[in-house]
Short mmCIF file of C-alpha atoms in Angstrom, two decimals:
data_model
loop_
_atom_site.label_atom_id
_atom_site.label_comp_id
_atom_site.label_asym_id
_atom_site.label_seq_id
_atom_site.Cartn_x
_atom_site.Cartn_y
_atom_site.Cartn_z
CA MET C 132 24.96 45.62 -59.68
CA LYS C 133 24.74 49.05 -60.13
CA PHE C 134 24.24 50.60 -64.16
CA LYS C 135 24.84 53.59 -65.32
CA LEU C 136 22.27 55.69 -66.01
CA PRO C 137 21.43 57.83 -68.75
CA ASP C 138 21.49 61.80 -68.09
CA ILE C 139 17.65 62.32 -68.49
CA PRO C 140 17.01 66.55 -67.75
CA LYS C 141 14.27 66.98 -65.27
CA ASP C 142 11.96 69.45 -66.48
CA ARG C 143 9.81 67.86 -69.79
CA LYS C 144 10.53 71.38 -71.39
CA ASP C 145 14.39 70.87 -70.95
CA LEU C 146 13.72 67.15 -73.62
CA GLU C 147 11.46 68.82 -76.05
CA LEU C 148 14.46 71.69 -76.51
CA LEU C 149 16.84 68.79 -77.19
CA SER C 150 18.07 68.05 -80.46
CA LYS C 151 17.18 64.64 -82.99
CA GLU C 152 21.10 63.39 -82.54
CA ALA C 153 20.85 64.05 -78.52
CA LEU C 154 16.85 62.22 -78.32
CA ALA C 155 18.37 59.79 -80.09
CA GLU C 156 21.77 59.00 -78.60
CA LEU C 157 19.64 59.33 -74.71
CA VAL C 158 16.95 56.20 -76.46
CA TRP C 159 20.42 54.14 -77.07
CA GLN C 160 21.54 54.58 -73.60
CA GLN C 161 17.88 53.54 -72.29
CA GLN C 162 18.26 51.13 -74.21
CA GLN C 163 21.39 49.16 -73.08
CA VAL C 164 19.74 50.20 -69.15
CA ILE C 165 16.49 47.82 -69.84
CA GLU C 166 18.79 45.26 -71.64
CA LYS C 167 21.43 44.98 -68.98
CA LEU C 168 18.25 44.66 -66.17
CA ILE C 169 16.73 42.25 -68.56
CA GLU C 170 19.73 40.32 -68.14
CA GLU C 171 19.72 40.20 -64.93
CA VAL C 172 16.06 39.70 -63.69
CA GLU C 173 16.79 36.40 -66.41
CA GLY C 174 19.98 35.32 -64.04
CA LEU C 175 17.74 35.97 -60.76
CA LYS C 176 14.72 33.79 -62.08
CA GLY C 177 17.19 31.27 -62.77
CA LEU C 178 18.79 31.16 -59.65
CA CYS C 179 15.39 31.07 -57.59
CA ASN C 180 14.30 28.04 -59.18
CA GLN C 181 17.96 26.17 -58.83
CA ASP C 182 17.99 23.66 -56.27
CA SER C 183 20.69 20.65 -55.32
CA GLN C 184 19.38 18.75 -58.20
CA THR C 185 19.94 20.96 -61.19
CA SER C 186 22.99 22.43 -59.79
CA SER C 187 25.73 22.69 -56.88
CA LEU C 188 23.74 24.06 -53.92
CA PRO C 189 23.80 21.98 -50.93
CA PRO C 190 20.87 19.59 -50.25
CA SER C 191 20.15 22.56 -47.24
CA SER C 192 19.36 25.53 -49.69
CA ASP C 193 16.17 22.80 -50.28
CA LEU C 194 14.28 23.99 -47.50
CA ILE C 195 14.09 27.34 -48.38
CA LYS C 196 11.94 26.38 -51.08
CA ARG C 197 10.28 23.06 -49.27
CA SER C 198 6.68 23.93 -47.85
CA GLU C 199 6.16 23.88 -44.34
CA LYS C 200 3.34 20.96 -44.22
CA THR C 201 5.01 18.60 -46.28
CA PRO C 202 6.81 16.09 -44.19
CA VAL C 203 10.21 15.42 -44.02
CA LYS C 204 11.07 11.67 -45.47
CA LYS C 205 13.85 10.44 -42.86
CA GLU C 206 16.20 8.00 -44.88
CA LYS C 207 15.93 4.34 -43.66
CA GLU C 208 19.48 3.11 -42.45
CA SER C 209 18.68 -0.52 -43.58
CA ASP C 210 18.03 1.14 -46.86
CA SER C 211 20.65 -0.73 -49.93
CA ASN C 212 20.53 2.77 -51.90
CA HIS C 213 21.06 4.67 -49.07
CA ARG C 214 25.08 6.67 -50.01
CA LYS C 215 27.73 5.24 -48.22
CA PRO C 216 30.95 7.55 -46.69
CA GLY C 217 33.90 7.50 -49.01
CA GLY C 218 34.31 6.13 -52.35
CA GLN C 219 31.40 5.65 -55.11
CA LEU C 220 31.08 1.93 -56.33
CA GLY C 221 30.89 2.67 -59.85
CA HIS C 222 32.42 6.72 -59.60
CA PRO C 223 35.68 7.45 -61.02
CA GLY C 224 36.55 9.50 -58.73
CA LYS C 225 38.58 12.99 -58.49
CA THR C 226 40.09 14.10 -55.05
CA ARG C 227 41.55 10.55 -53.90
CA LYS C 228 43.73 10.32 -57.42
CA GLY C 229 45.96 13.34 -56.12
CA PHE C 230 44.49 17.20 -56.94
CA GLY C 231 47.02 17.13 -60.23
CA ARG C 232 49.95 19.55 -58.08
CA VAL C 233 52.25 19.55 -55.95
CA ASP C 234 52.48 22.89 -54.04
CA ARG C 235 55.12 21.81 -50.95
CA TYR C 236 56.58 19.21 -49.52
CA GLN C 237 57.36 18.58 -46.08
CA ALA C 238 58.95 15.24 -44.59
CA VAL C 239 57.72 14.73 -41.18
CA GLU C 240 60.58 12.64 -39.15
CA PRO C 241 60.19 10.54 -36.22
CA GLU C 242 61.25 12.60 -33.25
CA ARG C 243 61.43 9.75 -30.76
CA CYS C 244 61.18 6.00 -31.14
CA PRO C 245 58.36 4.62 -28.38
CA VAL C 246 59.82 1.51 -27.20
CA CYS C 247 63.26 1.89 -26.04
CA GLY C 248 62.97 6.37 -26.16
CA GLY C 249 65.65 6.54 -28.08
CA ASN C 250 66.38 9.54 -31.65
CA HIS C 251 68.85 7.95 -33.79
CA TRP C 252 68.16 6.19 -36.45
CA GLU C 253 70.17 3.62 -39.10
CA THR C 254 71.05 4.89 -42.40
CA ARG C 255 69.29 1.56 -43.73
CA GLY C 256 65.40 0.53 -43.93
CA VAL C 257 63.86 3.89 -44.27
CA THR C 258 60.36 3.71 -46.30
CA THR C 259 58.14 6.40 -46.55
CA ARG C 260 54.70 7.16 -46.97
CA SER C 261 53.34 9.90 -48.94
CA TYR C 262 49.64 12.11 -47.58
CA GLN C 263 48.40 14.04 -50.16
CA VAL C 264 46.39 17.18 -48.19
CA ALA C 265 44.56 20.13 -49.23
CA GLN C 266 45.26 22.59 -46.32
CA LEU C 267 44.60 26.94 -45.90
CA VAL C 268 47.99 28.67 -45.58
CA GLU C 269 48.94 30.04 -42.16
CA HIS C 270 47.57 33.32 -44.92
CA PRO C 271 46.14 32.61 -46.92
CA ILE C 272 46.02 36.65 -48.48
CA GLU C 273 49.52 37.96 -47.93
CA ILE C 274 51.04 41.83 -48.12
CA VAL C 275 53.48 42.72 -50.65
CA GLU C 276 55.19 45.52 -50.60
CA TYR C 277 56.36 45.66 -54.06
CA GLN C 278 59.27 48.23 -54.56
CA GLN C 279 59.24 49.45 -58.06
CA VAL C 280 62.95 50.05 -58.43
CA ARG C 281 64.23 52.47 -61.55
CA ARG C 282 68.22 52.64 -62.68
CA LEU C 283 69.82 54.27 -65.48
CA CYS C 284 70.87 52.24 -68.72
CA CYS C 285 74.88 52.28 -69.54
CA GLN C 286 74.61 52.77 -72.58
CA CYS C 287 72.02 55.46 -72.90
CA GLY C 288 71.02 56.85 -69.76
CA GLU C 289 67.14 56.43 -69.97
CA GLN C 290 65.70 56.11 -66.85
CA VAL C 291 64.03 52.17 -66.49
CA SER C 292 61.76 50.67 -64.27
CA GLY C 293 61.04 46.83 -63.12
CA GLU C 294 57.89 45.46 -64.05
CA LEU C 295 55.22 44.80 -61.98
CA PRO C 296 53.79 41.17 -62.13
CA GLU C 297 50.45 40.71 -64.08
CA ASN C 298 48.53 40.83 -61.69
CA VAL C 299 49.60 44.45 -59.68
CA ILE C 300 47.88 47.24 -60.97
CA PRO C 301 49.10 50.14 -60.67
CA GLY C 302 46.87 52.89 -57.82
CA GLN C 303 44.78 49.40 -56.62
CA ASP C 304 44.96 48.11 -53.87
CA LEU C 305 43.65 44.76 -54.43
CA SER C 306 45.44 42.26 -57.27
CA ALA C 307 43.29 41.01 -60.10
CA ASN C 308 43.17 37.41 -59.31
CA LEU C 309 42.18 38.47 -55.51
CA GLN C 310 39.43 41.12 -57.07
CA GLY C 311 38.11 37.64 -59.68
CA MET C 312 37.35 35.26 -56.27
CA LEU C 313 35.85 38.68 -54.74
CA VAL C 314 33.71 39.27 -57.59
CA TRP C 315 33.06 35.13 -58.02
CA LEU C 316 32.02 35.23 -54.23
CA GLY C 317 29.51 38.10 -54.74
CA HIS C 318 27.38 36.87 -57.80
CA TYR C 319 28.32 32.88 -57.58
CA GLY C 320 28.12 33.04 -53.69
CA HIS C 321 25.58 35.98 -52.99
CA LEU C 322 27.88 37.48 -50.89
CA SER C 323 27.28 40.69 -49.94
CA TYR C 324 30.00 43.45 -49.46
CA GLU C 325 29.65 42.76 -45.50
CA LYS C 326 30.09 39.20 -45.78
CA GLN C 327 32.74 39.79 -48.16
CA GLN C 328 34.39 41.90 -45.31
CA GLU C 329 33.32 39.52 -42.83
CA TRP C 330 35.68 36.92 -45.43
CA LEU C 331 38.35 38.94 -45.52
CA ALA C 332 38.93 39.65 -42.32
CA GLU C 333 38.31 36.49 -41.07
CA PHE C 334 40.70 34.68 -43.30
CA GLY C 335 42.99 37.11 -45.23
CA LYS C 336 43.39 39.46 -41.62
CA ILE C 337 42.56 42.85 -43.49
CA GLU C 338 40.18 45.70 -43.55
CA VAL C 339 38.82 45.91 -46.94
CA SER C 340 36.01 49.30 -47.39
CA LEU C 341 32.84 49.02 -48.54
CA GLY C 342 34.13 51.06 -51.54
CA THR C 343 36.46 49.50 -52.84
CA LEU C 344 34.20 45.83 -52.49
CA GLU C 345 32.04 48.14 -54.57
CA ALA C 346 34.57 50.03 -56.90
CA THR C 347 36.18 46.04 -57.35
CA THR C 348 32.91 45.00 -59.01
CA CYS C 349 32.07 47.87 -61.04
CA ARG C 350 35.45 47.46 -62.72
CA VAL C 351 35.29 43.52 -63.76
CA ALA C 352 32.02 44.91 -64.81
CA GLU C 353 32.70 47.30 -67.13
CA ALA C 354 36.02 44.76 -68.02
CA VAL C 355 33.94 42.32 -68.89
CA THR C 356 30.88 44.27 -71.06
CA PRO C 357 33.22 44.16 -74.70
CA GLN C 358 33.69 40.45 -74.14
CA VAL C 359 29.39 39.94 -73.42
CA GLN C 360 28.29 42.19 -75.99
CA GLU C 361 31.05 39.89 -78.28
CA LEU C 362 29.20 37.25 -77.78
CA LYS C 363 25.64 38.15 -77.87
CA GLU C 364 26.51 39.26 -81.12
CA TRP C 365 28.35 36.35 -81.92
CA VAL C 366 25.19 34.12 -80.59
CA LYS C 367 22.69 36.00 -82.68
CA THR C 368 24.83 34.94 -86.13
CA ARG C 369 25.01 31.56 -85.46
CA ALA C 370 20.88 31.83 -84.77
CA SER C 371 20.83 33.55 -87.66
CA GLY C 372 22.66 31.08 -89.98
CA SER C 373 20.57 28.21 -88.39
CA CYS C 374 17.49 29.59 -89.23
CA GLY C 375 18.66 30.08 -93.08
#
């Protein structure tokens, strides 16, 4: 994440000419940058210490930290504790109980009888078996052109424009929810801007510049900064209250 550095004079003499108020503001800005850098370093330390046992990272990520001299123990097929495919005994399960919603229903009709080759069906004896499947749609990312219509009010003559959806921000090429996903991929998925470009090209069939991706990250960072600062102050208050 890029930080906005304070405007520091290049020459020492220019620095000595600054007023006390300007020096205090400069120190305050530097302190803000230092705090953000410390948070960034602590976050990176936490990521380095994560593995498949302490986070949702796949076991394959453990190979990065595993010593090349340490032999990898092979699991015995005859081990009674070996994890079997499918639902696990005693585990409540999630996916097999459905996803909690259905976005689209699609009926699959029989085309031809495998016994006699007929394709005419009785109206009686119809049964249905349902399968819920999470799948990629043909166009995971769609390009929508919103044509904002402006009309004159018959009563007062006021020119009124149609309201854009909440996730559409005038002047920004990406919707708010897509920007949020890209930031998630960058920070939690650890995808570089180049990898994000590949992801958008592969799944969305769209080309997005590096500048747009960088601006998206900065925009989201600025948007969440007040909430993060408020949360920090709340934590400090709770901590001081508990000490008393």
